[in-house]
CSV table of C-alpha atoms in Angstrom, one decimal:
chain,number,residue,atom,x,y,z
H,1,MET,CA,-19.5,57.8,42.8
H,2,ILE,CA,-20.1,57.0,39.1
H,3,PRO,CA,-23.5,55.2,38.6
H,4,PHE,CA,-23.3,51.4,38.0
H,5,THR,CA,-25.5,48.4,37.8
H,6,LEU,CA,-25.5,45.5,40.3
H,7,GLN,CA,-26.3,41.9,39.5
H,8,LYS,CA,-26.6,39.2,42.2
H,9,VAL,CA,-25.8,35.7,41.2
H,10,SER,CA,-26.2,32.3,42.9
H,11,THR,CA,-24.3,29.9,40.6
H,12,GLN,CA,-20.7,30.0,39.2
H,13,SER,CA,-22.1,29.7,35.7
H,14,ALA,CA,-24.2,32.8,36.2
H,15,ALA,CA,-21.2,34.6,37.6
H,16,LEU,CA,-19.1,33.7,34.7
H,17,GLN,CA,-21.8,34.8,32.3
H,18,ALA,CA,-22.3,38.1,34.0
H,19,ALA,CA,-18.5,38.7,34.0
H,20,ALA,CA,-18.3,37.9,30.3
H,21,SER,CA,-20.6,40.9,29.6
H,22,GLY,CA,-18.2,43.3,31.4
H,23,GLY,CA,-19.1,42.8,35.1
H,24,ARG,CA,-16.6,43.1,38.0
H,25,TYR,CA,-16.9,40.6,40.8
H,26,ILE,CA,-17.6,41.9,44.3
H,27,ALA,CA,-17.8,40.1,47.7
H,28,GLY,CA,-16.8,42.1,50.8
H,29,GLY,CA,-16.0,45.2,48.7
H,30,THR,CA,-13.7,46.6,51.4
H,31,THR,CA,-11.2,47.9,48.8
H,32,LEU,CA,-13.3,48.3,45.6
H,33,ILE,CA,-16.0,50.4,47.2
H,34,ASP,CA,-13.4,52.8,48.6
H,35,LEU,CA,-11.8,53.1,45.2
H,36,MET,CA,-15.2,53.7,43.5
H,37,ARG,CA,-16.1,56.5,46.0
H,38,GLU,CA,-12.8,58.1,45.1
H,39,GLU,CA,-13.5,57.4,41.4
H,40,VAL,CA,-10.1,55.6,41.0
H,41,GLU,CA,-12.2,52.6,39.9
H,42,GLN,CA,-15.2,53.2,37.7
H,43,PRO,CA,-16.8,49.9,36.9
H,44,GLN,CA,-20.1,50.1,35.0
H,45,LYS,CA,-21.4,46.8,36.4
H,46,LEU,CA,-20.8,44.8,39.6
H,47,VAL,CA,-21.5,41.1,40.0
H,48,ASP,CA,-22.4,40.2,43.6
H,49,ILE,CA,-21.0,36.7,44.2
H,50,ASN,CA,-21.8,36.4,47.9
H,51,ALA,CA,-24.5,33.8,47.3
H,52,LEU,CA,-22.1,31.3,45.7
H,53,PRO,CA,-21.3,28.3,47.9
H,54,LEU,CA,-17.6,29.2,48.4
H,55,GLY,CA,-17.4,29.8,52.1
H,56,HIS,CA,-16.0,26.4,53.1
H,57,ILE,CA,-13.0,25.7,55.3
H,58,ARG,CA,-12.0,22.1,55.5
H,59,ILE,CA,-9.2,19.5,55.4
H,60,GLU,CA,-9.0,17.3,52.3
H,61,GLY,CA,-6.3,14.7,52.4
H,62,GLU,CA,-3.1,16.5,53.1
H,63,GLU,CA,-4.4,19.9,52.3
H,64,LEU,CA,-6.2,22.8,53.9
H,65,VAL,CA,-9.0,24.0,51.6
H,66,ILE,CA,-10.4,27.5,52.0
H,67,GLY,CA,-13.3,28.8,49.8
H,68,ALA,CA,-12.7,32.1,48.2
H,69,LEU,CA,-15.7,33.6,50.0
H,70,ALA,CA,-14.7,32.6,53.5
H,71,ARG,CA,-14.3,35.7,55.5
H,72,MET,CA,-10.9,36.6,56.9
H,73,SER,CA,-12.2,36.5,60.5
H,74,GLU,CA,-13.7,33.0,60.0
H,75,VAL,CA,-10.5,31.6,58.7
H,76,ALA,CA,-8.3,33.3,61.3
H,77,ALA,CA,-10.5,31.8,64.1
H,78,HIS,CA,-10.9,28.3,62.6
H,79,ALA,CA,-9.4,25.6,65.0
H,80,GLN,CA,-7.8,23.5,62.2
H,81,VAL,CA,-6.3,26.5,60.6
H,82,ARG,CA,-4.8,27.7,63.8
H,83,ALA,CA,-3.4,24.2,64.6
H,84,LEU,CA,-2.1,23.2,61.1
H,85,GLN,CA,-1.5,26.6,59.5
H,86,PRO,CA,-0.8,29.2,62.2
H,87,LEU,CA,1.0,31.4,59.6
H,88,ILE,CA,-2.3,31.9,57.7
H,89,ALA,CA,-4.2,32.8,60.9
H,90,GLU,CA,-1.6,35.3,62.0
H,91,SER,CA,-1.3,37.0,58.6
H,92,LEU,CA,-5.1,37.5,58.6
H,93,VAL,CA,-5.2,39.0,62.1
H,94,GLU,CA,-2.3,41.3,61.2
H,95,GLY,CA,-3.8,42.2,57.9
H,96,ALA,CA,-6.9,44.2,58.8
H,97,SER,CA,-9.0,45.6,61.6
H,98,PRO,CA,-11.7,43.4,63.1
H,99,GLN,CA,-14.4,45.2,61.2
H,100,LEU,CA,-12.6,44.7,57.9
H,101,ARG,CA,-11.9,41.0,58.7
H,102,ASN,CA,-15.6,40.4,59.2
H,103,MET,CA,-16.4,41.8,55.7
H,104,ALA,CA,-13.4,40.9,53.6
H,105,SER,CA,-13.2,37.6,51.7
H,106,VAL,CA,-10.1,35.5,51.2
H,107,GLY,CA,-10.3,35.9,47.4
H,108,GLY,CA,-10.8,39.6,47.6
H,109,ASN,CA,-7.9,40.0,50.0
H,110,LEU,CA,-5.6,38.3,47.4
H,111,LEU,CA,-6.8,40.8,44.7
H,112,GLN,CA,-6.7,44.0,46.6
H,113,ARG,CA,-5.2,47.0,44.9
H,114,VAL,CA,-1.9,48.7,45.9
H,115,ARG,CA,-1.7,51.4,48.7
H,116,CYS,CA,0.6,53.7,46.9
H,117,PRO,CA,-0.8,57.2,47.8
H,118,TYR,CA,-0.2,58.4,44.2
H,119,PHE,CA,-2.5,55.6,42.9
H,120,ARG,CA,-5.4,57.3,44.8
H,121,MET,CA,-4.5,60.8,43.7
H,122,LEU,CA,-6.4,61.5,40.5
H,123,ASP,CA,-4.2,64.5,39.8
H,124,ALA,CA,-0.9,62.6,40.2
H,125,ALA,CA,0.9,60.5,37.5
H,126,CYS,CA,0.4,56.8,38.0
H,127,ASN,CA,1.0,54.1,35.4
H,128,LYS,CA,-0.9,51.6,37.4
H,129,ARG,CA,-4.1,53.8,37.4
H,130,THR,CA,-3.6,55.3,33.9
H,131,PRO,CA,-1.1,53.5,31.7
H,132,ASN,CA,1.8,55.6,30.2
H,133,SER,CA,1.0,58.6,32.5
H,134,GLY,CA,4.2,58.3,34.5
H,135,CYS,CA,5.0,57.4,38.1
H,136,ALA,CA,5.0,60.2,40.7
H,137,ALA,CA,6.5,57.9,43.4
H,138,LEU,CA,9.8,57.6,41.5
H,139,GLY,CA,10.8,61.2,42.4
H,140,GLY,CA,8.3,61.7,45.2
H,141,LEU,CA,7.6,60.4,48.7
H,142,ASN,CA,8.7,56.8,48.4
H,143,ALA,CA,9.7,55.8,51.9
H,144,GLY,CA,7.1,53.0,51.9
H,145,HIS,CA,7.7,51.7,48.5
H,146,ALA,CA,9.3,48.6,47.1
H,147,ILE,CA,13.0,47.6,46.9
H,148,PHE,CA,12.4,44.4,44.9
H,149,GLY,CA,10.7,43.8,41.6
H,150,THR,CA,10.5,47.5,40.7
H,151,SER,CA,10.7,49.1,37.3
H,152,SER,CA,11.0,52.6,35.9
H,153,HIS,CA,7.2,52.4,35.6
H,154,CYS,CA,6.1,51.4,39.1
H,155,ILE,CA,7.6,50.9,42.6
H,156,ALA,CA,4.4,50.3,44.6
H,157,THR,CA,4.4,47.5,47.1
H,158,HIS,CA,1.9,44.6,47.1
H,159,PRO,CA,-0.4,45.1,50.1
H,160,SER,CA,-1.7,41.6,51.1
H,161,ASP,CA,-0.3,39.9,54.2
H,162,LEU,CA,-2.2,36.7,53.5
H,163,ALA,CA,-0.5,36.5,50.0
H,164,VAL,CA,2.9,36.6,51.6
H,165,ALA,CA,2.0,33.7,53.9
H,166,LEU,CA,0.5,31.7,51.1
H,167,VAL,CA,3.5,32.2,48.9
H,168,ALA,CA,5.7,30.9,51.7
H,169,LEU,CA,3.5,27.9,52.1
H,170,ASP,CA,3.4,26.9,48.4
H,171,ALA,CA,-0.4,27.4,48.2
H,172,THR,CA,-2.3,26.9,45.0
H,173,LEU,CA,-5.5,28.5,43.8
H,174,ARG,CA,-8.4,26.8,42.0
H,175,VAL,CA,-9.6,29.2,39.3
H,176,GLN,CA,-12.9,28.8,37.4
H,177,GLY,CA,-13.2,30.5,34.0
H,178,PRO,CA,-15.0,30.1,30.6
H,179,ALA,CA,-12.4,27.4,29.6
H,180,GLY,CA,-13.0,25.4,32.8
H,181,LEU,CA,-11.2,24.9,36.2
H,182,ARG,CA,-7.5,25.2,36.5
H,183,ALA,CA,-4.8,25.2,39.2
H,184,LEU,CA,-2.6,28.3,39.7
H,185,PRO,CA,0.2,28.6,42.3
H,186,VAL,CA,-0.4,31.7,44.4
H,187,GLU,CA,3.1,32.9,43.6
H,188,ALA,CA,2.2,32.8,39.8
H,189,LEU,CA,-0.9,34.9,40.4
H,190,TYR,CA,1.1,38.1,40.6
H,191,ARG,CA,2.8,39.9,37.8
H,192,LEU,CA,5.9,42.1,38.1
H,193,PRO,CA,5.1,45.7,36.9
H,194,GLY,CA,7.6,45.9,34.1
H,195,ARG,CA,6.3,48.3,31.5
H,196,THR,CA,2.6,47.3,32.2
H,197,PRO,CA,2.0,47.9,36.0
H,198,HIS,CA,-1.8,48.2,35.3
H,199,LEU,CA,-1.7,44.4,34.7
H,200,GLU,CA,-1.4,43.1,38.3
H,201,HIS,CA,-2.4,39.5,38.1
H,202,SER,CA,-2.4,36.5,35.7
H,203,LEU,CA,-6.2,35.8,35.8
H,204,ALA,CA,-7.8,35.8,32.4
H,205,PRO,CA,-10.8,38.2,31.9
H,206,GLY,CA,-13.8,36.8,33.8
H,207,GLU,CA,-11.9,34.1,35.7
H,208,LEU,CA,-13.0,33.6,39.3
H,209,ILE,CA,-10.9,32.4,42.2
H,210,VAL,CA,-13.0,29.6,43.9
H,211,GLU,CA,-10.7,28.2,46.6
H,212,VAL,CA,-7.2,28.2,48.0
H,213,ARG,CA,-5.4,24.9,48.7
H,214,VAL,CA,-2.5,24.8,51.2
H,215,PRO,CA,-0.3,21.7,51.8
H,216,ASN,CA,-0.3,20.7,55.5
H,217,ALA,CA,3.5,20.2,55.6
H,218,ALA,CA,5.5,19.7,58.8
H,219,HIS,CA,7.1,23.1,58.5
H,220,ALA,CA,3.7,24.8,58.3
H,221,ARG,CA,3.0,23.9,61.9
H,222,ALA,CA,6.2,25.7,63.1
H,223,ALA,CA,5.6,29.1,61.4
H,224,ARG,CA,5.2,32.7,62.3
H,225,TYR,CA,4.3,36.0,60.6
H,226,LEU,CA,6.1,39.1,61.8
H,227,LYS,CA,4.8,42.5,60.6
H,228,VAL,CA,6.7,45.7,61.2
H,229,ARG,CA,4.5,48.8,60.7
H,230,ASP,CA,4.2,52.4,61.7
H,231,ARG,CA,1.5,51.9,64.3
H,232,SER,CA,0.3,49.0,66.3
H,233,SER,CA,-3.3,49.2,65.2
H,234,TYR,CA,-4.4,48.5,61.6
H,235,GLU,CA,-1.7,49.5,59.2
H,236,PHE,CA,0.0,48.1,56.1
H,237,ALA,CA,3.5,46.6,56.4
H,238,VAL,CA,6.7,48.5,56.3
H,239,VAL,CA,8.4,45.1,56.2
H,240,SER,CA,7.0,41.8,57.0
H,241,ALA,CA,8.3,38.2,57.0
H,242,ALA,CA,6.6,34.8,56.9
H,243,ALA,CA,8.9,32.1,58.2
H,244,ALA,CA,8.4,28.3,58.6
H,245,LEU,CA,10.9,25.7,59.8
H,246,GLN,CA,11.2,22.0,60.1
H,247,VAL,CA,13.9,21.0,62.6
H,248,GLU,CA,15.0,17.5,63.4
H,249,GLY,CA,17.8,16.7,65.9
H,250,GLY,CA,18.8,20.3,66.1
H,251,VAL,CA,19.3,20.6,62.4
H,252,ILE,CA,17.0,22.7,60.0
H,253,ARG,CA,15.6,20.2,57.5
H,254,ALA,CA,13.2,22.5,55.7
H,255,ALA,CA,12.7,26.3,55.6
H,256,ARG,CA,10.2,28.7,53.9
H,257,VAL,CA,10.7,32.4,54.0
H,258,ALA,CA,8.7,35.2,52.2
H,259,CYS,CA,8.4,38.9,52.8
H,260,GLY,CA,6.0,41.7,52.3
H,261,GLY,CA,6.2,45.5,52.3
H,262,VAL,CA,9.4,45.3,50.2
H,263,GLY,CA,8.3,43.9,46.8
H,264,THR,CA,6.0,44.8,44.0
H,265,ILE,CA,4.7,41.3,44.5
H,266,PRO,CA,4.9,38.9,47.6
H,267,TRP,CA,8.6,38.2,47.6
H,268,ARG,CA,9.9,34.7,48.2
H,269,LEU,CA,13.5,34.5,49.6
H,270,ARG,CA,14.6,31.1,48.2
H,271,ALA,CA,18.3,31.9,48.6
H,272,VAL,CA,17.7,32.5,52.3
H,273,GLU,CA,15.8,29.2,52.5
H,274,ASN,CA,18.6,27.3,50.8
H,275,GLN,CA,21.1,28.9,53.2
H,276,LEU,CA,19.2,27.6,56.2
H,277,VAL,CA,18.7,24.0,55.2
H,278,GLY,CA,21.3,21.7,56.8
H,279,LYS,CA,22.4,24.3,59.3
H,280,PRO,CA,22.2,24.1,63.1
H,281,PHE,CA,19.0,25.5,64.6
H,282,ALA,CA,20.6,28.6,66.1
H,283,ARG,CA,20.5,32.4,65.8
H,284,ALA,CA,23.9,32.4,64.1
H,285,SER,CA,22.4,30.3,61.3
H,286,PHE,CA,19.5,32.8,61.0
H,287,GLU,CA,21.8,35.8,60.9
H,288,GLN,CA,24.0,34.2,58.3
H,289,ALA,CA,21.0,33.4,56.1
H,290,ALA,CA,19.5,36.9,56.6
H,291,ASN,CA,22.7,38.5,55.4
H,292,ILE,CA,21.7,37.6,51.9
H,293,ALA,CA,18.0,38.6,52.2
H,294,ALA,CA,18.4,41.9,50.5
H,295,THR,CA,20.5,40.6,47.6
H,296,GLY,CA,19.3,42.3,44.4
H,297,ALA,CA,17.4,45.0,46.3
H,298,SER,CA,17.1,48.4,44.4
H,299,PRO,CA,16.1,51.1,47.0
H,300,SER,CA,14.7,54.5,46.0
H,301,ALA,CA,15.7,57.8,47.5
H,302,HIS,CA,13.8,57.4,50.8
H,303,ASN,CA,13.5,53.7,51.5
H,304,GLY,CA,17.1,52.5,51.8
H,305,TYR,CA,16.4,51.7,55.5
H,306,LYS,CA,14.3,48.7,54.3
H,307,VAL,CA,17.5,46.9,53.4
H,308,GLU,CA,18.7,46.7,57.0
H,309,LEU,CA,15.2,46.3,58.4
H,310,LEU,CA,14.5,43.3,56.1
H,311,GLY,CA,17.4,41.3,57.5
H,312,ARG,CA,16.5,42.1,61.1
H,313,THR,CA,12.8,41.2,60.4
H,314,VAL,CA,13.8,37.8,58.9
H,315,VAL,CA,16.0,36.9,61.8
H,316,ARG,CA,13.3,37.7,64.3
H,317,ALA,CA,10.6,35.8,62.3
H,318,LEU,CA,12.9,32.7,62.2
H,319,GLU,CA,13.4,32.9,65.9
H,320,MET,CA,9.7,33.2,66.5
H,321,ALA,CA,9.0,30.2,64.2
H,322,GLY,CA,11.7,28.3,66.0
H,323,GLU,CA,9.8,28.7,69.3
H,324,ARG,CA,7.1,26.4,67.8
H,325,THR,CA,9.4,23.6,66.8
């Protein structure tokens, strides 16, 4: 590991000041430390933000508010989260092992780096790790890579299960930076790779995620997260789907669907949602909507199977959500 300095801070102003001088924020460190050991990441200065008062989980008006330093395990086990936002609890449990959930923070989970194997191979071409060096995944082993949002510069999938759930639920971040506090939809946090895959998010230099706000809508209480993966223990998604439904009188009044494991960013399926609204609450409606789930997909040589798997995963996730209506 390359030598670095560590500064502990206890106020947001001190954190912002430390970041302004080149520091990188660290909380649980479950991704960053791994990457530093492998010398994929080489920060010269870390800013330990664990003492900041950002571990809250509470209801404010019609929103669930989660502090950025709340641990994944705390949020997943919280009674109000499980009752009002079961999709969030399920995505957190599915997203990591118990040990990792105890360490990892919500803010860090949203900013974790990709799991493309070539990103971690220092001798492989990777535009995300080293801009303009090429992409070994394009002609390499790409069975696990993205079919949406890809470019000729990067096809790596976004890794966060929680982000998929939050995108489906129209969640918003509160972000603190040198220019003040601002709101940022979670969906707008992530950037498509385009020609600059090393730029993964829309945070300005030194900005700090302080909390997540999630509307407690009726459809959020009838929601499920389904994750298809290569093994039942801790593993990243091959394909996942977050589904939420509001059903009245046997008719679907509201629907939210997003998926993971298939996009370079968490992928919202708005066309599927629009297809569901106004339809009878029935498997036939789910199948009809899922038929358009893969519209616009661009598979690589080894991941064409995800097109069919996505539709099947969406149907099953909708069925599971329907069991809660």
